[in-house]
Amino acid sequence: MYYLLMPSLEQRQGLIAFLRARGILCVFHYVPLHLSPMGRKFGGSPGGCPITEEKSDRLVRLPFYNTLAEADQEKVIRAIQEYRP
């Protein structure tokens, strides 16, 4: 997995939208374990791990799969370099 840690939730959302507008799927998918359904069953709740929650709000997963062509990799890199919050 390749990811970026953005400075803020707003910038993460901005980057995701910026890349989507260029045909690049970039997602957020990390849910802190204590906030997952099982974590909540064991007593996890918001605020229980503030650093983890803050980092998860800023994490962006970059496209990564077996058939990702070099040209597509370059497209992702260029788009990220062009992003200006």
PDB file of N, CA, C and O in Angstrom:
ATOM      1  N   MET A   1       0.851  -1.174   0.000  1.00  0.00           N
ATOM      2  CA  MET A   1       0.000   0.000   0.000  1.00  0.00           C
ATOM      3  C   MET A   1       0.894   1.234   0.000  1.00  0.00           C
ATOM      4  O   MET A   1       1.878   1.310   0.732  1.00  0.00           O
ATOM      5  N   TYR A   2       0.516   2.187  -0.811  1.00  0.00           N
ATOM      6  CA  TYR A   2       1.199   3.473  -0.845  1.00  0.00           C
ATOM      7  C   TYR A   2       0.209   4.530  -0.390  1.00  0.00           C
ATOM      8  O   TYR A   2      -0.954   4.504  -0.779  1.00  0.00           O
ATOM      9  N   TYR A   3       0.677   5.436   0.428  1.00  0.00           N
ATOM     10  CA  TYR A   3      -0.235   6.431   0.971  1.00  0.00           C
ATOM     11  C   TYR A   3       0.471   7.768   1.163  1.00  0.00           C
ATOM     12  O   TYR A   3       1.704   7.857   1.151  1.00  0.00           O
ATOM     13  N   LEU A   4      -0.337   8.787   1.343  1.00  0.00           N
ATOM     14  CA  LEU A   4       0.144  10.112   1.719  1.00  0.00           C
ATOM     15  C   LEU A   4      -0.535  10.480   3.027  1.00  0.00           C
ATOM     16  O   LEU A   4      -1.691  10.116   3.263  1.00  0.00           O
ATOM     17  N   LEU A   5       0.171  11.201   3.854  1.00  0.00           N
ATOM     18  CA  LEU A   5      -0.406  11.737   5.077  1.00  0.00           C
ATOM     19  C   LEU A   5      -0.515  13.236   4.879  1.00  0.00           C
ATOM     20  O   LEU A   5       0.484  13.945   4.867  1.00  0.00           O
ATOM     21  N   MET A   6      -1.726  13.697   4.652  1.00  0.00           N
ATOM     22  CA  MET A   6      -1.959  15.107   4.356  1.00  0.00           C
ATOM     23  C   MET A   6      -1.934  15.935   5.642  1.00  0.00           C
ATOM     24  O   MET A   6      -2.114  15.394   6.727  1.00  0.00           O
ATOM     25  N   PRO A   7      -1.732  17.246   5.524  1.00  0.00           N
ATOM     26  CA  PRO A   7      -1.679  18.103   6.721  1.00  0.00           C
ATOM     27  C   PRO A   7      -2.998  18.204   7.482  1.00  0.00           C
ATOM     28  O   PRO A   7      -2.996  18.460   8.683  1.00  0.00           O
ATOM     29  N   SER A   8      -4.133  18.001   6.795  1.00  0.00           N
ATOM     30  CA  SER A   8      -5.432  18.140   7.461  1.00  0.00           C
ATOM     31  C   SER A   8      -6.482  17.304   6.738  1.00  0.00           C
ATOM     32  O   SER A   8      -6.279  16.885   5.593  1.00  0.00           O
ATOM     33  N   LEU A   9      -7.607  17.110   7.406  1.00  0.00           N
ATOM     34  CA  LEU A   9      -8.740  16.412   6.801  1.00  0.00           C
ATOM     35  C   LEU A   9      -9.221  17.160   5.561  1.00  0.00           C
ATOM     36  O   LEU A   9      -9.507  16.559   4.529  1.00  0.00           O
ATOM     37  N   GLU A  10      -9.286  18.479   5.648  1.00  0.00           N
ATOM     38  CA  GLU A  10      -9.745  19.285   4.514  1.00  0.00           C
ATOM     39  C   GLU A  10      -8.838  19.103   3.304  1.00  0.00           C
ATOM     40  O   GLU A  10      -9.301  18.991   2.173  1.00  0.00           O
ATOM     41  N   GLN A  11      -7.522  19.081   3.535  1.00  0.00           N
ATOM     42  CA  GLN A  11      -6.594  18.888   2.415  1.00  0.00           C
ATOM     43  C   GLN A  11      -6.678  17.473   1.873  1.00  0.00           C
ATOM     44  O   GLN A  11      -6.529  17.252   0.671  1.00  0.00           O
ATOM     45  N   ARG A  12      -6.921  16.502   2.743  1.00  0.00           N
ATOM     46  CA  ARG A  12      -7.113  15.130   2.258  1.00  0.00           C
ATOM     47  C   ARG A  12      -8.320  15.076   1.336  1.00  0.00           C
ATOM     48  O   ARG A  12      -8.246  14.523   0.232  1.00  0.00           O
ATOM     49  N   GLN A  13      -9.427  15.644   1.771  1.00  0.00           N
ATOM     50  CA  GLN A  13     -10.636  15.640   0.958  1.00  0.00           C
ATOM     51  C   GLN A  13     -10.416  16.409  -0.340  1.00  0.00           C
ATOM     52  O   GLN A  13     -10.902  16.011  -1.392  1.00  0.00           O
ATOM     53  N   GLY A  14      -9.675  17.512  -0.263  1.00  0.00           N
ATOM     54  CA  GLY A  14      -9.372  18.297  -1.456  1.00  0.00           C
ATOM     55  C   GLY A  14      -8.553  17.514  -2.461  1.00  0.00           C
ATOM     56  O   GLY A  14      -8.813  17.558  -3.670  1.00  0.00           O
ATOM     57  N   LEU A  15      -7.546  16.791  -1.982  1.00  0.00           N
ATOM     58  CA  LEU A  15      -6.714  15.985  -2.882  1.00  0.00           C
ATOM     59  C   LEU A  15      -7.538  14.879  -3.527  1.00  0.00           C
ATOM     60  O   LEU A  15      -7.428  14.643  -4.736  1.00  0.00           O
ATOM     61  N   ILE A  16      -8.360  14.204  -2.752  1.00  0.00           N
ATOM     62  CA  ILE A  16      -9.197  13.139  -3.306  1.00  0.00           C
ATOM     63  C   ILE A  16     -10.087  13.696  -4.415  1.00  0.00           C
ATOM     64  O   ILE A  16     -10.199  13.105  -5.493  1.00  0.00           O
ATOM     65  N   ALA A  17     -10.707  14.845  -4.188  1.00  0.00           N
ATOM     66  CA  ALA A  17     -11.568  15.465  -5.208  1.00  0.00           C
ATOM     67  C   ALA A  17     -10.760  15.897  -6.422  1.00  0.00           C
ATOM     68  O   ALA A  17     -11.191  15.721  -7.565  1.00  0.00           O
ATOM     69  N   PHE A  18      -9.585  16.475  -6.197  1.00  0.00           N
ATOM     70  CA  PHE A  18      -8.701  16.924  -7.273  1.00  0.00           C
ATOM     71  C   PHE A  18      -8.320  15.745  -8.168  1.00  0.00           C
ATOM     72  O   PHE A  18      -8.387  15.835  -9.401  1.00  0.00           O
ATOM     73  N   LEU A  19      -7.931  14.632  -7.554  1.00  0.00           N
ATOM     74  CA  LEU A  19      -7.538  13.461  -8.337  1.00  0.00           C
ATOM     75  C   LEU A  19      -8.738  12.842  -9.043  1.00  0.00           C
ATOM     76  O   LEU A  19      -8.640  12.432 -10.198  1.00  0.00           O
ATOM     77  N   ARG A  20      -9.880  12.795  -8.372  1.00  0.00           N
ATOM     78  CA  ARG A  20     -11.087  12.230  -8.988  1.00  0.00           C
ATOM     79  C   ARG A  20     -11.446  13.000 -10.250  1.00  0.00           C
ATOM     80  O   ARG A  20     -11.840  12.412 -11.258  1.00  0.00           O
ATOM     81  N   ALA A  21     -11.313  14.325 -10.204  1.00  0.00           N
ATOM     82  CA  ALA A  21     -11.629  15.163 -11.366  1.00  0.00           C
ATOM     83  C   ALA A  21     -10.695  14.858 -12.533  1.00  0.00           C
ATOM     84  O   ALA A  21     -11.013  15.175 -13.680  1.00  0.00           O
ATOM     85  N   ARG A  22      -9.570  14.235 -12.255  1.00  0.00           N
ATOM     86  CA  ARG A  22      -8.607  13.850 -13.292  1.00  0.00           C
ATOM     87  C   ARG A  22      -8.669  12.358 -13.615  1.00  0.00           C
ATOM     88  O   ARG A  22      -7.779  11.815 -14.239  1.00  0.00           O
ATOM     89  N   GLY A  23      -9.731  11.699 -13.150  1.00  0.00           N
ATOM     90  CA  GLY A  23      -9.924  10.285 -13.455  1.00  0.00           C
ATOM     91  C   GLY A  23      -9.066   9.349 -12.630  1.00  0.00           C
ATOM     92  O   GLY A  23      -8.839   8.209 -13.019  1.00  0.00           O
ATOM     93  N   ILE A  24      -8.594   9.804 -11.481  1.00  0.00           N
ATOM     94  CA  ILE A  24      -7.728   8.995 -10.627  1.00  0.00           C
ATOM     95  C   ILE A  24      -8.483   8.678  -9.338  1.00  0.00           C
ATOM     96  O   ILE A  24      -8.859   9.588  -8.596  1.00  0.00           O
ATOM     97  N   LEU A  25      -8.702   7.395  -9.087  1.00  0.00           N
ATOM     98  CA  LEU A  25      -9.382   6.986  -7.866  1.00  0.00           C
ATOM     99  C   LEU A  25      -8.376   6.894  -6.732  1.00  0.00           C
ATOM    100  O   LEU A  25      -7.434   6.108  -6.772  1.00  0.00           O
ATOM    101  N   CYS A  26      -8.571   7.709  -5.763  1.00  0.00           N
ATOM    102  CA  CYS A  26      -7.708   7.780  -4.594  1.00  0.00           C
ATOM    103  C   CYS A  26      -8.657   7.784  -3.407  1.00  0.00           C
ATOM    104  O   CYS A  26      -9.582   8.593  -3.359  1.00  0.00           O
ATOM    105  N   VAL A  27      -8.482   6.877  -2.474  1.00  0.00           N
ATOM    106  CA  VAL A  27      -9.492   6.710  -1.435  1.00  0.00           C
ATOM    107  C   VAL A  27      -8.931   6.820  -0.025  1.00  0.00           C
ATOM    108  O   VAL A  27      -7.730   6.740   0.196  1.00  0.00           O
ATOM    109  N   PHE A  28      -9.848   6.955   0.885  1.00  0.00           N
ATOM    110  CA  PHE A  28      -9.563   6.848   2.300  1.00  0.00           C
ATOM    111  C   PHE A  28     -10.219   5.557   2.739  1.00  0.00           C
ATOM    112  O   PHE A  28     -11.365   5.307   2.396  1.00  0.00           O
ATOM    113  N   HIS A  29      -9.511   4.738   3.450  1.00  0.00           N
ATOM    114  CA  HIS A  29     -10.167   3.507   3.895  1.00  0.00           C
ATOM    115  C   HIS A  29      -9.777   3.073   5.291  1.00  0.00           C
ATOM    116  O   HIS A  29     -10.263   2.064   5.774  1.00  0.00           O
ATOM    117  N   TYR A  30      -8.924   3.796   5.935  1.00  0.00           N
ATOM    118  CA  TYR A  30      -8.460   3.358   7.242  1.00  0.00           C
ATOM    119  C   TYR A  30      -9.437   3.788   8.329  1.00  0.00           C
ATOM    120  O   TYR A  30      -9.658   4.968   8.551  1.00  0.00           O
ATOM    121  N   VAL A  31     -10.027   2.836   8.981  1.00  0.00           N
ATOM    122  CA  VAL A  31     -10.876   3.095  10.141  1.00  0.00           C
ATOM    123  C   VAL A  31     -10.080   2.607  11.347  1.00  0.00           C
ATOM    124  O   VAL A  31      -9.670   1.441  11.387  1.00  0.00           O
ATOM    125  N   PRO A  32      -9.826   3.472  12.299  1.00  0.00           N
ATOM    126  CA  PRO A  32      -9.094   3.011  13.487  1.00  0.00           C
ATOM    127  C   PRO A  32      -9.780   1.776  14.090  1.00  0.00           C
ATOM    128  O   PRO A  32     -11.018   1.714  14.159  1.00  0.00           O
ATOM    129  N   LEU A  33      -8.990   0.826  14.513  1.00  0.00           N
ATOM    130  CA  LEU A  33      -9.561  -0.435  14.986  1.00  0.00           C
ATOM    131  C   LEU A  33     -10.537  -0.238  16.136  1.00  0.00           C
ATOM    132  O   LEU A  33     -11.560  -0.919  16.204  1.00  0.00           O
ATOM    133  N   HIS A  34     -10.260   0.700  17.023  1.00  0.00           N
ATOM    134  CA  HIS A  34     -11.165   0.885  18.163  1.00  0.00           C
ATOM    135  C   HIS A  34     -12.513   1.483  17.743  1.00  0.00           C
ATOM    136  O   HIS A  34     -13.469   1.432  18.512  1.00  0.00           O
ATOM    137  N   LEU A  35     -12.598   2.022  16.501  1.00  0.00           N
ATOM    138  CA  LEU A  35     -13.858   2.567  15.996  1.00  0.00           C
ATOM    139  C   LEU A  35     -14.549   1.628  15.005  1.00  0.00           C
ATOM    140  O   LEU A  35     -15.631   1.931  14.520  1.00  0.00           O
ATOM    141  N   SER A  36     -13.919   0.494  14.719  1.00  0.00           N
ATOM    142  CA  SER A  36     -14.536  -0.503  13.844  1.00  0.00           C
ATOM    143  C   SER A  36     -15.688  -1.161  14.599  1.00  0.00           C
ATOM    144  O   SER A  36     -15.792  -1.040  15.826  1.00  0.00           O
ATOM    145  N   PRO A  37     -16.569  -1.849  13.881  1.00  0.00           N
ATOM    146  CA  PRO A  37     -17.670  -2.515  14.587  1.00  0.00           C
ATOM    147  C   PRO A  37     -17.191  -3.421  15.729  1.00  0.00           C
ATOM    148  O   PRO A  37     -17.748  -3.392  16.831  1.00  0.00           O
ATOM    149  N   MET A  38     -16.148  -4.203  15.490  1.00  0.00           N
ATOM    150  CA  MET A  38     -15.649  -5.087  16.550  1.00  0.00           C
ATOM    151  C   MET A  38     -15.006  -4.282  17.676  1.00  0.00           C
ATOM    152  O   MET A  38     -15.210  -4.589  18.852  1.00  0.00           O
ATOM    153  N   GLY A  39     -14.257  -3.235  17.316  1.00  0.00           N
ATOM    154  CA  GLY A  39     -13.643  -2.401  18.342  1.00  0.00           C
ATOM    155  C   GLY A  39     -14.683  -1.763  19.246  1.00  0.00           C
ATOM    156  O   GLY A  39     -14.502  -1.665  20.468  1.00  0.00           O
ATOM    157  N   ARG A  40     -15.787  -1.348  18.649  1.00  0.00           N
ATOM    158  CA  ARG A  40     -16.872  -0.746  19.448  1.00  0.00           C
ATOM    159  C   ARG A  40     -17.524  -1.780  20.368  1.00  0.00           C
ATOM    160  O   ARG A  40     -17.934  -1.456  21.476  1.00  0.00           O
ATOM    161  N   LYS A  41     -17.576  -3.037  19.892  1.00  0.00           N
ATOM    162  CA  LYS A  41     -18.115  -4.105  20.747  1.00  0.00           C
ATOM    163  C   LYS A  41     -17.284  -4.262  22.019  1.00  0.00           C
ATOM    164  O   LYS A  41     -17.798  -4.658  23.050  1.00  0.00           O
ATOM    165  N   PHE A  42     -15.977  -3.985  21.887  1.00  0.00           N
ATOM    166  CA  PHE A  42     -15.085  -4.119  23.033  1.00  0.00           C
ATOM    167  C   PHE A  42     -14.878  -2.803  23.766  1.00  0.00           C
ATOM    168  O   PHE A  42     -13.943  -2.653  24.548  1.00  0.00           O
ATOM    169  N   GLY A  43     -15.751  -1.822  23.490  1.00  0.00           N
ATOM    170  CA  GLY A  43     -15.720  -0.585  24.254  1.00  0.00           C
ATOM    171  C   GLY A  43     -15.030   0.591  23.598  1.00  0.00           C
ATOM    172  O   GLY A  43     -14.900   1.648  24.206  1.00  0.00           O
ATOM    173  N   GLY A  44     -14.582   0.442  22.371  1.00  0.00           N
ATOM    174  CA  GLY A  44     -13.946   1.554  21.674  1.00  0.00           C
ATOM    175  C   GLY A  44     -14.938   2.664  21.402  1.00  0.00           C
ATOM    176  O   GLY A  44     -16.115   2.412  21.136  1.00  0.00           O
ATOM    177  N   SER A  45     -14.453   3.897  21.489  1.00  0.00           N
ATOM    178  CA  SER A  45     -15.326   5.037  21.211  1.00  0.00           C
ATOM    179  C   SER A  45     -14.482   6.212  20.723  1.00  0.00           C
ATOM    180  O   SER A  45     -13.273   6.260  20.969  1.00  0.00           O
ATOM    181  N   PRO A  46     -15.114   7.161  20.027  1.00  0.00           N
ATOM    182  CA  PRO A  46     -14.374   8.336  19.561  1.00  0.00           C
ATOM    183  C   PRO A  46     -13.669   9.028  20.731  1.00  0.00           C
ATOM    184  O   PRO A  46     -14.212   9.145  21.820  1.00  0.00           O
ATOM    185  N   GLY A  47     -12.436   9.426  20.466  1.00  0.00           N
ATOM    186  CA  GLY A  47     -11.633  10.071  21.496  1.00  0.00           C
ATOM    187  C   GLY A  47     -10.782   9.098  22.288  1.00  0.00           C
ATOM    188  O   GLY A  47      -9.918   9.503  23.053  1.00  0.00           O
ATOM    189  N   GLY A  48     -11.009   7.806  22.080  1.00  0.00           N
ATOM    190  CA  GLY A  48     -10.263   6.787  22.817  1.00  0.00           C
ATOM    191  C   GLY A  48      -8.799   6.698  22.415  1.00  0.00           C
ATOM    192  O   GLY A  48      -7.955   6.327  23.233  1.00  0.00           O
ATOM    193  N   CYS A  49      -8.506   7.002  21.192  1.00  0.00           N
ATOM    194  CA  CYS A  49      -7.129   6.992  20.670  1.00  0.00           C
ATOM    195  C   CYS A  49      -6.972   8.230  19.789  1.00  0.00           C
ATOM    196  O   CYS A  49      -7.015   8.140  18.556  1.00  0.00           O
ATOM    197  N   PRO A  50      -6.807   9.395  20.382  1.00  0.00           N
ATOM    198  CA  PRO A  50      -6.845  10.640  19.612  1.00  0.00           C
ATOM    199  C   PRO A  50      -5.774  10.760  18.529  1.00  0.00           C
ATOM    200  O   PRO A  50      -6.048  11.307  17.461  1.00  0.00           O
ATOM    201  N   ILE A  51      -4.602  10.250  18.760  1.00  0.00           N
ATOM    202  CA  ILE A  51      -3.549  10.358  17.749  1.00  0.00           C
ATOM    203  C   ILE A  51      -3.892   9.479  16.554  1.00  0.00           C
ATOM    204  O   ILE A  51      -3.778   9.902  15.400  1.00  0.00           O
ATOM    205  N   THR A  52      -4.351   8.277  16.811  1.00  0.00           N
ATOM    206  CA  THR A  52      -4.763   7.372  15.734  1.00  0.00           C
ATOM    207  C   THR A  52      -5.903   7.986  14.930  1.00  0.00           C
ATOM    208  O   THR A  52      -5.896   7.942  13.698  1.00  0.00           O
ATOM    209  N   GLU A  53      -6.870   8.566  15.603  1.00  0.00           N
ATOM    210  CA  GLU A  53      -8.008   9.174  14.920  1.00  0.00           C
ATOM    211  C   GLU A  53      -7.567  10.358  14.066  1.00  0.00           C
ATOM    212  O   GLU A  53      -8.023  10.520  12.931  1.00  0.00           O
ATOM    213  N   GLU A  54      -6.654  11.153  14.589  1.00  0.00           N
ATOM    214  CA  GLU A  54      -6.154  12.320  13.848  1.00  0.00           C
ATOM    215  C   GLU A  54      -5.390  11.877  12.598  1.00  0.00           C
ATOM    216  O   GLU A  54      -5.577  12.425  11.519  1.00  0.00           O
ATOM    217  N   LYS A  55      -4.568  10.865  12.729  1.00  0.00           N
ATOM    218  CA  LYS A  55      -3.824  10.351  11.569  1.00  0.00           C
ATOM    219  C   LYS A  55      -4.772   9.744  10.546  1.00  0.00           C
ATOM    220  O   LYS A  55      -4.600   9.927   9.345  1.00  0.00           O
ATOM    221  N   SER A  56      -5.783   9.028  11.004  1.00  0.00           N
ATOM    222  CA  SER A  56      -6.703   8.386  10.058  1.00  0.00           C
ATOM    223  C   SER A  56      -7.477   9.416   9.254  1.00  0.00           C
ATOM    224  O   SER A  56      -7.827   9.168   8.101  1.00  0.00           O
ATOM    225  N   ASP A  57      -7.725  10.593   9.835  1.00  0.00           N
ATOM    226  CA  ASP A  57      -8.407  11.664   9.106  1.00  0.00           C
ATOM    227  C   ASP A  57      -7.550  12.252   7.991  1.00  0.00           C
ATOM    228  O   ASP A  57      -8.062  12.923   7.110  1.00  0.00           O
ATOM    229  N   ARG A  58      -6.254  12.018   8.036  1.00  0.00           N
ATOM    230  CA  ARG A  58      -5.337  12.639   7.077  1.00  0.00           C
ATOM    231  C   ARG A  58      -4.770  11.664   6.049  1.00  0.00           C
ATOM    232  O   ARG A  58      -4.096  12.061   5.112  1.00  0.00           O
ATOM    233  N   LEU A  59      -5.039  10.384   6.195  1.00  0.00           N
ATOM    234  CA  LEU A  59      -4.449   9.345   5.357  1.00  0.00           C
ATOM    235  C   LEU A  59      -5.184   9.197   4.028  1.00  0.00           C
ATOM    236  O   LEU A  59      -6.414   9.133   4.002  1.00  0.00           O
ATOM    237  N   VAL A  60      -4.423   9.147   2.942  1.00  0.00           N
ATOM    238  CA  VAL A  60      -4.973   8.929   1.596  1.00  0.00           C
ATOM    239  C   VAL A  60      -4.242   7.740   0.984  1.00  0.00           C
ATOM    240  O   VAL A  60      -3.016   7.724   0.939  1.00  0.00           O
ATOM    241  N   ARG A  61      -4.986   6.756   0.525  1.00  0.00           N
ATOM    242  CA  ARG A  61      -4.379   5.593  -0.123  1.00  0.00           C
ATOM    243  C   ARG A  61      -4.280   5.852  -1.618  1.00  0.00           C
ATOM    244  O   ARG A  61      -5.270   6.183  -2.270  1.00  0.00           O
ATOM    245  N   LEU A  62      -3.093   5.686  -2.156  1.00  0.00           N
ATOM    246  CA  LEU A  62      -2.864   5.922  -3.577  1.00  0.00           C
ATOM    247  C   LEU A  62      -3.208   4.673  -4.392  1.00  0.00           C
ATOM    248  O   LEU A  62      -3.172   3.556  -3.865  1.00  0.00           O
ATOM    249  N   PRO A  63      -3.509   4.846  -5.681  1.00  0.00           N
ATOM    250  CA  PRO A  63      -3.805   3.691  -6.527  1.00  0.00           C
ATOM    251  C   PRO A  63      -2.621   2.714  -6.535  1.00  0.00           C
ATOM    252  O   PRO A  63      -1.466   3.128  -6.666  1.00  0.00           O
ATOM    253  N   PHE A  64      -2.937   1.452  -6.380  1.00  0.00           N
ATOM    254  CA  PHE A  64      -1.894   0.424  -6.347  1.00  0.00           C
ATOM    255  C   PHE A  64      -2.540  -0.921  -6.656  1.00  0.00           C
ATOM    256  O   PHE A  64      -3.366  -1.404  -5.895  1.00  0.00           O
ATOM    257  N   TYR A  65      -2.194  -1.471  -7.810  1.00  0.00           N
ATOM    258  CA  TYR A  65      -2.692  -2.785  -8.186  1.00  0.00           C
ATOM    259  C   TYR A  65      -1.761  -3.366  -9.240  1.00  0.00           C
ATOM    260  O   TYR A  65      -0.946  -2.664  -9.839  1.00  0.00           O
ATOM    261  N   ASN A  66      -1.871  -4.666  -9.459  1.00  0.00           N
ATOM    262  CA  ASN A  66      -0.932  -5.405 -10.318  1.00  0.00           C
ATOM    263  C   ASN A  66      -0.832  -4.881 -11.741  1.00  0.00           C
ATOM    264  O   ASN A  66       0.231  -4.950 -12.344  1.00  0.00           O
ATOM    265  N   THR A  67      -1.913  -4.383 -12.286  1.00  0.00           N
ATOM    266  CA  THR A  67      -1.903  -3.971 -13.691  1.00  0.00           C
ATOM    267  C   THR A  67      -1.755  -2.457 -13.869  1.00  0.00           C
ATOM    268  O   THR A  67      -2.002  -1.952 -14.962  1.00  0.00           O
ATOM    269  N   LEU A  68      -1.339  -1.760 -12.844  1.00  0.00           N
ATOM    270  CA  LEU A  68      -1.141  -0.310 -12.944  1.00  0.00           C
ATOM    271  C   LEU A  68       0.075  -0.046 -13.838  1.00  0.00           C
ATOM    272  O   LEU A  68       1.207  -0.357 -13.473  1.00  0.00           O
ATOM    273  N   ALA A  69      -0.192   0.483 -15.010  1.00  0.00           N
ATOM    274  CA  ALA A  69       0.873   0.725 -15.990  1.00  0.00           C
ATOM    275  C   ALA A  69       1.768   1.883 -15.553  1.00  0.00           C
ATOM    276  O   ALA A  69       1.346   2.763 -14.790  1.00  0.00           O
ATOM    277  N   GLU A  70       2.983   1.887 -16.058  1.00  0.00           N
ATOM    278  CA  GLU A  70       3.919   2.960 -15.735  1.00  0.00           C
ATOM    279  C   GLU A  70       3.370   4.327 -16.130  1.00  0.00           C
ATOM    280  O   GLU A  70       3.549   5.316 -15.414  1.00  0.00           O
ATOM    281  N   ALA A  71       2.688   4.389 -17.259  1.00  0.00           N
ATOM    282  CA  ALA A  71       2.100   5.658 -17.702  1.00  0.00           C
ATOM    283  C   ALA A  71       1.057   6.145 -16.697  1.00  0.00           C
ATOM    284  O   ALA A  71       0.958   7.342 -16.422  1.00  0.00           O
ATOM    285  N   ASP A  72       0.300   5.210 -16.132  1.00  0.00           N
ATOM    286  CA  ASP A  72      -0.694   5.585 -15.122  1.00  0.00           C
ATOM    287  C   ASP A  72      -0.019   6.029 -13.827  1.00  0.00           C
ATOM    288  O   ASP A  72      -0.490   6.947 -13.156  1.00  0.00           O
ATOM    289  N   GLN A  73       1.071   5.384 -13.485  1.00  0.00           N
ATOM    290  CA  GLN A  73       1.833   5.803 -12.305  1.00  0.00           C
ATOM    291  C   GLN A  73       2.312   7.240 -12.480  1.00  0.00           C
ATOM    292  O   GLN A  73       2.199   8.064 -11.561  1.00  0.00           O
ATOM    293  N   GLU A  74       2.816   7.542 -13.651  1.00  0.00           N
ATOM    294  CA  GLU A  74       3.280   8.902 -13.942  1.00  0.00           C
ATOM    295  C   GLU A  74       2.138   9.907 -13.868  1.00  0.00           C
ATOM    296  O   GLU A  74       2.307  11.021 -13.371  1.00  0.00           O
ATOM    297  N   LYS A  75       0.969   9.508 -14.351  1.00  0.00           N
ATOM    298  CA  LYS A  75      -0.205  10.380 -14.303  1.00  0.00           C
ATOM    299  C   LYS A  75      -0.558  10.715 -12.851  1.00  0.00           C
ATOM    300  O   LYS A  75      -0.845  11.870 -12.517  1.00  0.00           O
ATOM    301  N   VAL A  76      -0.521   9.723 -11.981  1.00  0.00           N
ATOM    302  CA  VAL A  76      -0.811   9.930 -10.558  1.00  0.00           C
ATOM    303  C   VAL A  76       0.234  10.858  -9.943  1.00  0.00           C
ATOM    304  O   VAL A  76      -0.103  11.821  -9.244  1.00  0.00           O
ATOM    305  N   ILE A  77       1.483  10.595 -10.208  1.00  0.00           N
ATOM    306  CA  ILE A  77       2.567  11.415  -9.650  1.00  0.00           C
ATOM    307  C   ILE A  77       2.438  12.863 -10.102  1.00  0.00           C
ATOM    308  O   ILE A  77       2.517  13.792  -9.290  1.00  0.00           O
ATOM    309  N   ARG A  78       2.221  13.074 -11.392  1.00  0.00           N
ATOM    310  CA  ARG A  78       2.078  14.449 -11.910  1.00  0.00           C
ATOM    311  C   ARG A  78       0.893  15.157 -11.266  1.00  0.00           C
ATOM    312  O   ARG A  78       0.988  16.333 -10.891  1.00  0.00           O
ATOM    313  N   ALA A  79      -0.228  14.472 -11.147  1.00  0.00           N
ATOM    314  CA  ALA A  79      -1.419  15.092 -10.567  1.00  0.00           C
ATOM    315  C   ALA A  79      -1.171  15.484  -9.116  1.00  0.00           C
ATOM    316  O   ALA A  79      -1.558  16.580  -8.687  1.00  0.00           O
ATOM    317  N   ILE A  80      -0.523  14.633  -8.357  1.00  0.00           N
ATOM    318  CA  ILE A  80      -0.229  14.943  -6.953  1.00  0.00           C
ATOM    319  C   ILE A  80       0.687  16.152  -6.878  1.00  0.00           C
ATOM    320  O   ILE A  80       0.485  17.065  -6.055  1.00  0.00           O
ATOM    321  N   GLN A  81       1.675  16.212  -7.763  1.00  0.00           N
ATOM    322  CA  GLN A  81       2.593  17.348  -7.770  1.00  0.00           C
ATOM    323  C   GLN A  81       1.890  18.651  -8.167  1.00  0.00           C
ATOM    324  O   GLN A  81       2.288  19.723  -7.725  1.00  0.00           O
ATOM    325  N   GLU A  82       0.831  18.546  -8.941  1.00  0.00           N
ATOM    326  CA  GLU A  82       0.076  19.736  -9.381  1.00  0.00           C
ATOM    327  C   GLU A  82      -0.898  20.242  -8.320  1.00  0.00           C
ATOM    328  O   GLU A  82      -1.343  21.381  -8.380  1.00  0.00           O
ATOM    329  N   TYR A  83      -1.251  19.396  -7.378  1.00  0.00           N
ATOM    330  CA  TYR A  83      -2.268  19.755  -6.379  1.00  0.00           C
ATOM    331  C   TYR A  83      -1.783  20.919  -5.523  1.00  0.00           C
ATOM    332  O   TYR A  83      -0.686  20.914  -4.979  1.00  0.00           O
ATOM    333  N   ARG A  84      -2.626  21.920  -5.421  1.00  0.00           N
ATOM    334  CA  ARG A  84      -2.367  23.090  -4.573  1.00  0.00           C
ATOM    335  C   ARG A  84      -3.608  23.316  -3.718  1.00  0.00           C
ATOM    336  O   ARG A  84      -4.653  23.698  -4.241  1.00  0.00           O
ATOM    337  N   PRO A  85      -3.510  23.074  -2.420  1.00  0.00           N
ATOM    338  CA  PRO A  85      -4.686  23.270  -1.545  1.00  0.00           C
ATOM    339  C   PRO A  85      -5.142  24.704  -1.491  1.00  0.00           C
ATOM    340  O   PRO A  85      -4.438  25.617  -1.702  1.00  0.00           O
TER     341      PRO A  85
END
